[in-house]
Amino acid sequence: MLLKPMCSAVIALMGSSFLLSQAVAQDSALLEDTRKQVLPLLPKVVGTMQQAIKDAGVVDAIPVCKEKAPAMLQDVRKQTGWDIRRVSLKTRNAKTGTPDTWEARQLADFNIRAAAGARPDQLEVYEIVTEADNKRFFRYMKALPVGEVCLVCHGAQENLPADLKQALGKMYPDDRAIDYQPGEVRGALTVKRPL
Ligand code: HEC
């Protein structure tokens, strides 16, 4: 008598674990594909920044973070149709860099994990989310750590060169992206792919 319900429970269990393993396989395929498209950008931006500071000096390197980095993201955006941006909890340009709720939560979590000793260059997160209108998205974020070169423009206020401080002050009167320490999380690269 008991056998039948037990059997169907076992079958249901097997079925759900099959669905689960399919979902995990789909997630990891999306993750791999997303990483492959966007991660090569990170060393490219850092390299371009180092070269620009060396060749032109800090003030003339501003356009690398202001125009070149967003343009590189824009190229991948055009190729893939995904929404790709840079966000931060302490923005220099609030218009382009303000995170949405999901992103703000992940950035706060990155900060907690970095403060607890995690390597900031290894912090990433992904999730499939369903929004109010039943649209599904694969969301991905990768932390952008504060490296030596970033401190030139995002480091301690008192260490910023005077001409740079003046230029940044003019362009970004509401600049909050200073006083970072090496090894902190400056922000993140964020990707939102429609499914
Ligand atoms: C030469 C100065 C300079 C250097 C060096 C620099 N940045 Fe920036 N950064 C800027 C400027 C200017 C902006 C604002 C860009 C804009 O208007 O969109 C910015 C914006 C950003 C943003 C977008 C979010 C925001 O705050 O508006 C991120 C993320 C960022 N920088 C990360 C970095 C990282 C990581 C490094 C080191 C690899 C770095 N930056 C080095 C000048 C610099």
XYZ file of N, CA and C and ligand atoms in Angstrom:
628
model
N 0.832 -1.212 0.000
C 0.000 0.000 0.000
C 0.869 1.265 0.000
N 1.925 1.147 0.816
C 2.793 2.321 0.937
C 3.702 2.513 -0.282
N 3.839 1.359 -1.009
C 4.845 1.326 -2.061
C 4.612 2.403 -3.129
N 3.335 2.544 -3.503
C 3.033 3.424 -4.631
C 3.410 4.908 -4.351
N 2.921 5.430 -3.207
C 3.329 6.812 -2.938
C 4.841 6.953 -2.806
N 5.494 5.914 -2.226
C 6.946 6.000 -2.075
C 7.640 6.061 -3.424
N 7.128 5.157 -4.335
C 7.721 5.140 -5.672
C 7.573 6.492 -6.359
N 6.349 7.028 -6.270
C 6.190 8.302 -6.988
C 7.016 9.396 -6.338
N 7.220 9.288 -5.012
C 8.082 10.282 -4.356
C 9.504 10.150 -4.874
N 9.964 8.887 -5.015
C 11.331 8.667 -5.501
C 11.472 9.192 -6.930
N 10.438 8.877 -7.740
C 10.501 9.330 -9.135
C 10.515 10.863 -9.196
N 9.665 11.476 -8.354
C 9.619 12.941 -8.345
C 10.972 13.499 -7.927
N 11.590 12.863 -6.953
C 12.893 13.310 -6.460
C 13.950 13.210 -7.549
N 13.900 12.023 -8.256
C 14.871 11.835 -9.326
C 14.670 12.887 -10.406
N 13.387 13.135 -10.704
C 13.074 14.129 -11.725
C 13.578 15.495 -11.338
N 13.383 15.874 -10.064
C 13.789 17.225 -9.674
C 15.304 17.338 -9.634
N 16.011 16.238 -9.280
C 17.463 16.367 -9.264
C 17.995 16.433 -10.698
N 17.263 15.770 -11.636
C 17.655 15.874 -13.047
C 17.493 17.322 -13.529
N 16.329 17.921 -13.174
C 16.092 19.313 -13.568
C 17.124 20.232 -12.951
N 17.455 19.932 -11.690
C 18.430 20.754 -10.981
C 19.792 20.678 -11.666
N 20.202 19.435 -12.054
C 21.526 19.332 -12.662
C 21.531 20.002 -14.033
N 20.365 19.963 -14.720
C 20.275 20.690 -16.000
C 20.432 22.190 -15.767
N 19.757 22.675 -14.714
C 19.826 24.113 -14.418
C 21.255 24.516 -14.070
N 21.946 23.670 -13.305
C 23.330 23.982 -12.924
C 24.208 24.034 -14.167
N 23.982 23.065 -15.102
C 24.776 23.045 -16.338
C 24.508 24.309 -17.154
N 23.238 24.735 -17.186
C 22.904 25.953 -17.947
C 23.574 27.175 -17.317
N 23.524 27.248 -15.984
C 24.152 28.364 -15.280
C 25.644 28.422 -15.557
N 26.309 27.258 -15.516
C 27.759 27.329 -15.666
C 28.136 27.632 -17.109
N 27.279 27.220 -18.083
C 27.555 27.589 -19.472
C 27.424 29.106 -19.650
N 26.388 29.684 -19.036
C 26.198 31.137 -19.121
C 27.363 31.868 -18.457
N 27.798 31.333 -17.319
C 28.896 31.957 -16.578
C 30.175 31.952 -17.414
N 30.500 30.784 -17.979
C 31.722 30.660 -18.776
C 31.694 31.621 -19.958
N 30.555 31.660 -20.645
C 30.408 32.490 -21.823
C 30.532 33.986 -21.463
N 29.931 34.359 -20.318
C 29.987 35.763 -19.895
C 31.422 36.153 -19.553
N 32.075 35.276 -18.781
C 33.476 35.549 -18.428
C 34.330 35.732 -19.679
N 34.116 34.839 -20.643
C 34.946 34.848 -21.849
C 34.806 36.175 -22.598
N 33.595 36.730 -22.602
C 33.360 37.975 -23.341
C 33.899 39.198 -22.605
N 33.745 39.232 -21.285
C 34.036 40.510 -20.593
C 35.363 40.548 -19.826
N 35.830 39.402 -19.336
C 37.024 39.473 -18.474
C 38.293 39.962 -19.180
N 38.481 39.649 -20.482
C 39.691 40.173 -21.136
C 39.782 41.701 -21.116
N 38.623 42.372 -20.873
C 38.646 43.841 -20.838
C 39.442 44.371 -19.649
N 39.421 43.638 -18.533
C 39.975 44.207 -17.296
C 41.469 44.500 -17.394
N 42.312 43.509 -17.768
C 43.734 43.845 -17.892
C 43.996 44.868 -18.990
N 43.125 44.889 -20.016
C 43.303 45.850 -21.107
C 43.154 47.280 -20.585
N 42.117 47.502 -19.754
C 41.880 48.849 -19.221
C 43.042 49.256 -18.308
N 43.471 48.335 -17.437
C 44.563 48.660 -16.507
C 45.839 48.984 -17.288
N 46.126 48.171 -18.319
C 47.319 48.387 -19.138
C 47.265 49.736 -19.849
N 46.110 50.063 -20.410
C 45.938 51.344 -21.116
C 46.153 52.501 -20.145
N 45.647 52.329 -18.923
C 45.785 53.373 -17.898
C 47.263 53.580 -17.532
N 47.976 52.464 -17.293
C 49.390 52.571 -16.919
C 50.176 53.279 -18.019
N 49.898 52.899 -19.277
C 50.614 53.484 -20.407
C 50.303 54.973 -20.522
N 49.022 55.341 -20.357
C 48.624 56.748 -20.517
C 49.293 57.624 -19.467
N 49.371 57.116 -18.226
C 49.996 57.916 -17.161
C 51.482 58.091 -17.462
N 52.087 57.019 -17.961
C 53.514 57.070 -18.283
C 53.766 58.059 -19.428
N 52.934 57.982 -20.454
C 53.151 58.803 -21.652
C 52.714 60.252 -21.466
N 51.588 60.460 -20.773
C 50.967 61.786 -20.808
C 50.854 62.451 -19.442
N 51.029 61.692 -18.368
C 50.848 62.259 -17.026
C 49.425 62.065 -16.556
N 49.217 62.291 -15.251
C 47.933 61.906 -14.657
C 46.735 62.685 -15.199
N 46.890 63.994 -15.356
C 45.721 64.772 -15.786
C 45.273 64.327 -17.174
N 46.250 64.114 -18.058
C 45.897 63.700 -19.407
C 45.496 62.226 -19.492
N 45.630 61.506 -18.385
C 45.172 60.103 -18.375
C 43.704 60.012 -17.953
N 43.118 61.117 -17.507
C 41.704 61.108 -17.089
C 40.792 60.496 -18.166
N 41.009 60.854 -19.453
C 40.110 60.290 -20.474
C 40.132 58.762 -20.566
N 41.164 58.109 -20.014
C 41.168 56.636 -20.064
C 40.008 56.102 -19.227
N 39.850 56.599 -17.989
C 38.747 56.123 -17.143
C 37.424 56.742 -17.580
N 37.509 57.944 -18.171
C 36.282 58.674 -18.520
C 35.707 58.231 -19.863
N 36.573 58.004 -20.853
C 36.067 57.685 -22.191
C 36.507 56.321 -22.717
N 37.819 56.020 -22.539
C 38.307 54.786 -23.170
C 37.710 53.538 -22.542
N 37.693 53.487 -21.199
C 37.156 52.288 -20.538
C 35.675 52.090 -20.916
N 34.828 53.150 -20.807
C 33.433 52.963 -21.236
C 33.319 52.585 -22.715
N 34.232 53.107 -23.567
C 34.160 52.766 -25.000
C 34.474 51.291 -25.222
N 35.445 50.765 -24.444
C 35.760 49.337 -24.577
C 34.552 48.491 -24.165
N 33.860 48.916 -23.109
C 32.658 48.190 -22.675
C 31.572 48.286 -23.745
N 31.480 49.455 -24.337
C 30.470 49.698 -25.372
C 30.671 48.758 -26.571
N 31.945 48.489 -26.907
C 32.229 47.582 -28.026
C 31.650 46.200 -27.754
N 31.867 45.680 -26.540
C 31.366 44.342 -26.202
C 29.841 44.381 -26.109
N 29.324 45.483 -25.635
C 27.871 45.664 -25.549
C 27.221 45.545 -26.926
N 27.878 46.192 -27.910
C 27.349 46.152 -29.287
C 27.408 44.746 -29.857
N 28.527 44.057 -29.597
C 28.692 42.698 -30.126
C 27.684 41.726 -29.532
N 27.386 41.891 -28.235
C 26.611 40.873 -27.534
C 25.157 41.273 -27.303
N 24.869 42.557 -27.280
C 23.534 43.030 -26.936
C 23.267 43.019 -25.435
N 24.294 42.736 -24.628
C 24.106 42.710 -23.178
C 24.321 44.107 -22.606
N 23.728 44.324 -21.453
C 23.943 45.575 -20.736
C 25.237 45.414 -19.907
N 26.258 46.187 -20.208
C 27.553 46.063 -19.511
C 27.968 47.443 -19.014
N 28.231 47.551 -17.712
C 28.584 48.852 -17.139
C 29.613 48.690 -16.038
N 30.085 49.842 -15.512
C 30.892 49.840 -14.293
C 30.078 50.544 -13.221
N 30.052 49.991 -12.044
C 29.294 50.617 -10.959
C 30.142 50.666 -9.696
N 29.747 51.542 -8.770
C 30.487 51.679 -7.517
C 29.554 52.196 -6.424
N 29.875 51.857 -5.178
C 29.091 52.421 -4.059
C 29.535 53.846 -3.761
N 30.759 54.213 -4.227
C 31.238 55.603 -4.052
C 31.617 56.112 -5.437
N 30.665 56.725 -6.107
C 30.894 57.083 -7.510
C 31.640 58.396 -7.682
N 32.344 58.452 -8.790
C 32.866 59.736 -9.271
C 31.806 60.337 -10.182
N 31.294 59.526 -11.093
C 30.237 59.974 -12.000
C 28.940 59.230 -11.651
N 28.121 59.871 -10.831
C 26.905 59.207 -10.336
C 25.934 58.882 -11.475
N 26.012 59.677 -12.568
C 25.069 59.483 -13.669
C 25.263 58.120 -14.325
N 26.528 57.715 -14.484
C 26.781 56.454 -15.184
C 27.111 55.297 -14.233
N 27.561 55.606 -13.022
C 28.128 54.549 -12.175
C 27.283 54.118 -10.990
N 26.027 54.606 -10.905
C 25.195 54.251 -9.744
C 24.603 52.848 -9.906
N 24.794 51.986 -8.917
C 24.279 50.612 -9.020
C 22.772 50.548 -8.790
N 22.115 49.533 -9.376
C 20.717 49.268 -9.012
C 20.712 48.449 -7.715
N 19.515 48.062 -7.251
C 19.430 47.412 -5.931
C 20.222 46.109 -5.881
N 20.067 45.286 -6.913
C 20.784 43.996 -6.938
C 22.295 44.240 -6.905
N 22.739 45.212 -7.717
C 24.179 45.498 -7.790
C 24.704 46.061 -6.472
N 23.917 46.944 -5.832
C 24.364 47.551 -4.567
C 24.547 46.469 -3.505
N 23.624 45.477 -3.508
C 23.724 44.382 -2.545
C 25.003 43.579 -2.784
N 25.316 43.311 -4.047
C 26.522 42.518 -4.351
C 27.786 43.306 -4.004
N 27.764 44.618 -4.261
C 28.947 45.439 -3.939
C 29.194 45.456 -2.434
N 28.100 45.557 -1.661
C 28.238 45.545 -0.198
C 28.809 44.203 0.244
N 28.347 43.130 -0.405
C 28.841 41.796 -0.069
C 30.322 41.649 -0.449
N 30.721 42.192 -1.599
C 32.143 42.173 -1.999
C 32.980 42.863 -0.905
N 32.500 44.018 -0.422
C 33.253 44.763 0.609
C 33.407 43.921 1.875
N 32.333 43.247 2.249
C 32.388 42.405 3.460
C 33.394 41.272 3.258
N 33.316 40.648 2.073
C 34.215 39.516 1.821
C 35.669 39.988 1.747
N 35.927 41.144 1.141
C 37.296 41.664 1.055
C 37.817 42.011 2.454
N 36.937 42.619 3.278
C 37.350 42.988 4.643
C 37.651 41.736 5.459
N 36.992 40.620 5.109
C 37.217 39.366 5.847
C 38.410 38.595 5.294
N 39.115 39.177 4.305
C 40.352 38.560 3.846
C 40.317 37.938 2.461
N 39.145 37.980 1.778
C 39.090 37.413 0.422
C 39.918 38.279 -0.528
N 40.505 37.636 -1.528
C 41.271 38.421 -2.516
C 40.299 39.186 -3.398
N 40.440 40.526 -3.473
C 39.439 41.300 -4.222
C 39.402 40.961 -5.713
N 40.536 40.490 -6.270
C 40.516 40.162 -7.702
C 39.801 38.831 -7.974
N 39.386 38.144 -6.928
C 38.692 36.867 -7.125
C 37.196 36.981 -6.844
N 36.745 38.161 -6.481
C 35.338 38.308 -6.093
C 34.451 38.411 -7.323
N 33.514 37.496 -7.429
C 32.518 37.581 -8.493
C 31.229 36.926 -8.012
N 30.154 37.242 -8.704
C 28.867 36.677 -8.320
C 27.998 36.581 -9.572
N 27.105 35.583 -9.605
C 26.146 35.516 -10.709
C 24.835 34.946 -10.204
N 23.769 35.282 -10.913
C 22.447 34.808 -10.500
C 21.467 34.981 -11.657
N 20.541 34.031 -11.777
C 19.451 34.232 -12.738
C 18.312 34.889 -11.974
N 17.883 36.055 -12.453
C 16.827 36.774 -11.736
C 15.604 36.944 -12.648
N 14.442 36.935 -12.026
C 13.204 37.184 -12.762
C 12.656 38.518 -12.279
N 12.393 39.409 -13.214
C 11.895 40.727 -12.819
C 10.373 40.753 -12.870
N 9.802 41.866 -12.433
C 8.355 41.963 -12.215
C 7.527 41.529 -13.429
N 7.999 41.858 -14.637
C 7.215 41.527 -15.833
C 7.522 40.111 -16.338
N 8.096 39.271 -15.466
C 8.426 37.879 -15.797
C 9.582 37.726 -16.768
N 10.324 38.806 -17.011
C 11.507 38.711 -17.869
C 12.650 38.150 -17.048
N 13.424 37.218 -17.653
C 14.534 36.599 -16.930
C 15.867 37.121 -17.449
N 16.798 37.291 -16.524
C 18.124 37.801 -16.877
C 19.201 36.987 -16.173
N 20.324 36.821 -16.851
C 21.519 36.304 -16.195
C 22.316 37.529 -15.768
N 22.563 37.637 -14.467
C 23.305 38.788 -13.958
C 24.660 38.342 -13.433
N 25.682 39.158 -13.713
C 27.057 38.784 -13.357
C 27.794 40.032 -12.891
N 28.570 39.894 -11.839
C 29.417 41.011 -11.415
C 30.798 40.527 -11.028
N 31.800 41.291 -11.420
C 33.191 40.980 -11.091
C 33.799 42.225 -10.433
N 34.386 42.040 -9.260
C 34.945 43.193 -8.531
C 36.134 43.795 -9.274
N 36.250 45.127 -9.185
C 37.421 45.839 -9.713
C 38.253 46.279 -8.513
N 39.386 45.604 -8.282
C 40.170 45.917 -7.087
C 40.947 47.218 -7.252
N 41.266 47.853 -6.136
C 42.088 49.060 -6.151
C 43.551 48.625 -6.239
N 44.121 48.781 -7.427
C 45.544 48.488 -7.620
C 46.352 49.766 -7.464
N 47.682 49.637 -7.521
C 48.570 50.803 -7.348
C 48.185 51.950 -8.282
N 47.964 51.610 -9.558
C 47.733 52.667 -10.553
C 46.434 53.431 -10.272
N 45.483 52.775 -9.643
C 44.192 53.421 -9.363
C 44.338 54.505 -8.284
N 45.331 54.301 -7.395
C 45.479 55.234 -6.264
C 45.806 56.644 -6.726
N 46.444 56.741 -7.894
C 46.808 58.057 -8.432
C 45.577 58.969 -8.482
N 44.450 58.403 -8.866
C 43.233 59.219 -9.013
C 42.117 58.875 -8.026
N 42.253 57.746 -7.316
C 41.190 57.343 -6.389
C 41.727 57.163 -4.971
N 43.004 57.564 -4.737
C 43.633 57.361 -3.433
C 43.328 58.490 -2.459
N 44.173 58.589 -1.423
C 43.943 59.572 -0.358
C 43.935 60.992 -0.916
N 42.964 61.744 -0.504
C 42.771 63.137 -0.927
C 44.074 63.932 -0.869
N 44.814 63.787 0.281
C 46.012 64.623 0.469
C 47.172 64.208 -0.443
N 47.089 63.004 -1.048
C 48.162 62.560 -1.945
C 47.899 62.874 -3.409
N 46.699 63.352 -3.739
C 46.400 63.625 -5.142
C 47.190 64.856 -5.596
N 47.851 64.781 -6.764
C 48.575 65.945 -7.273
C 47.617 67.135 -7.436
N 48.140 68.364 -7.177
C 47.271 69.551 -7.148
C 46.542 69.773 -8.472
N 47.253 69.588 -9.604
C 46.603 69.854 -10.900
C 45.485 68.841 -11.169
N 45.704 67.621 -10.699
C 44.683 66.578 -10.874
C 43.452 66.899 -10.018
N 43.728 67.304 -8.777
C 42.635 67.631 -7.856
C 41.761 68.733 -8.452
N 42.457 69.699 -9.056
C 41.733 70.829 -9.655
C 40.879 70.365 -10.838
N 41.484 69.538 -11.703
C 40.760 69.061 -12.891
C 39.560 68.206 -12.470
N 39.775 67.312 -11.514
C 38.672 66.441 -11.073
C 37.574 67.258 -10.402
N 37.996 68.254 -9.594
C 37.042 69.107 -8.889
C 36.110 69.830 -9.853
N 36.681 70.262 -10.992
C 35.878 70.975 -11.994
C 34.891 70.039 -12.678
N 35.393 68.840 -13.034
C 34.552 67.906 -13.791
C 33.522 67.196 -12.915
N 33.922 66.921 -11.671
C 33.076 66.087 -10.793
C 32.903 66.747 -9.432
N 32.028 67.752 -9.349
C 31.854 68.447 -8.065
C 31.331 67.520 -6.959
N 30.699 66.422 -7.333
C 30.170 65.492 -6.311
C 30.991 64.213 -6.208
N 32.286 64.321 -6.511
C 33.171 63.150 -6.526
C 33.236 62.467 -5.159
N 32.885 61.173 -5.125
C 33.015 60.415 -3.873
C 34.060 59.307 -4.001
N 34.692 59.232 -5.193
C 35.575 58.094 -5.475
C 37.031 58.352 -5.078
N 37.233 58.822 -3.845
C 38.600 59.011 -3.344
C 38.756 58.310 -1.993
N 39.996 58.403 -1.478
C 40.326 57.815 -0.169
C 40.253 56.291 -0.161
N 40.469 55.682 -1.299
C 40.544 54.213 -1.357
C 41.938 53.749 -0.926
N 41.993 52.541 -0.405
C 43.254 51.891 -0.008
C 43.529 50.734 -0.970
N 44.814 50.390 -1.144
C 45.110 49.228 -1.990
C 44.407 47.980 -1.440
N 43.898 47.159 -2.343
C 43.256 45.908 -1.917
C 41.773 46.045 -1.625
N 41.277 47.294 -1.611
C 39.820 47.459 -1.442
C 39.127 47.233 -2.785
N 37.808 47.188 -2.735
C 37.028 47.043 -3.960
C 36.612 48.440 -4.424
N 37.083 48.814 -5.609
C 36.740 50.144 -6.133
C 35.312 50.175 -6.688
N 34.909 49.039 -7.249
C 33.585 48.942 -7.853
C 33.508 47.602 -8.545
N 32.655 47.507 -9.560
C 32.551 46.230 -10.263
C 32.136 46.435 -11.703
N 32.514 45.449 -12.484
C 32.002 45.341 -13.838
C 30.699 44.562 -13.711
N 29.651 45.031 -14.339
C 28.358 44.377 -14.175
C 27.734 44.069 -15.533
N 27.178 42.864 -15.651
C 26.604 42.404 -16.914
C 25.173 41.933 -16.663
N 24.264 42.325 -17.542
C 22.869 41.866 -17.444
C 22.453 41.338 -18.818
N 22.279 40.015 -18.882
C 21.951 39.367 -20.162
C 20.495 38.919 -20.179
N 19.726 39.369 -21.143
C 18.349 38.860 -21.243
C 18.375 37.390 -21.624
N 17.491 36.572 -21.028
C 17.441 35.132 -21.364
C 16.204 34.844 -22.199
C 43.952 59.302 -14.352
C 42.960 59.209 -13.318
C 42.316 57.863 -13.025
C 42.936 56.675 -12.734
C 44.432 56.409 -12.660
C 41.889 55.712 -12.492
N 40.661 56.314 -12.620
Fe 38.848 55.405 -12.338
N 37.903 57.143 -12.815
C 38.537 58.313 -13.191
C 37.533 59.252 -13.659
C 37.808 60.651 -14.167
C 36.292 58.595 -13.552
C 34.908 59.129 -13.931
C 34.573 58.601 -15.319
C 33.258 59.064 -15.860
O 33.031 60.268 -15.965
O 32.454 58.197 -16.227
C 36.563 57.270 -13.037
C 35.582 56.318 -12.820
C 35.815 55.030 -12.434
C 34.790 54.025 -12.260
C 33.306 54.164 -12.565
C 32.452 54.422 -11.369
C 32.525 55.847 -10.855
O 33.059 56.024 -9.758
O 32.055 56.767 -11.533
C 35.431 52.896 -11.849
C 34.782 51.558 -11.511
C 36.850 53.193 -11.787
N 37.052 54.498 -12.141
C 37.799 52.268 -11.431
C 39.161 52.517 -11.546
C 40.160 51.496 -11.306
C 39.859 50.062 -10.882
C 41.368 52.074 -11.541
C 42.730 51.402 -11.515
C 42.908 50.280 -12.401
C 41.130 53.468 -11.897
N 39.777 53.692 -11.902
C 42.113 54.388 -12.187
C 39.887 58.577 -13.142
C 40.876 57.617 -12.945
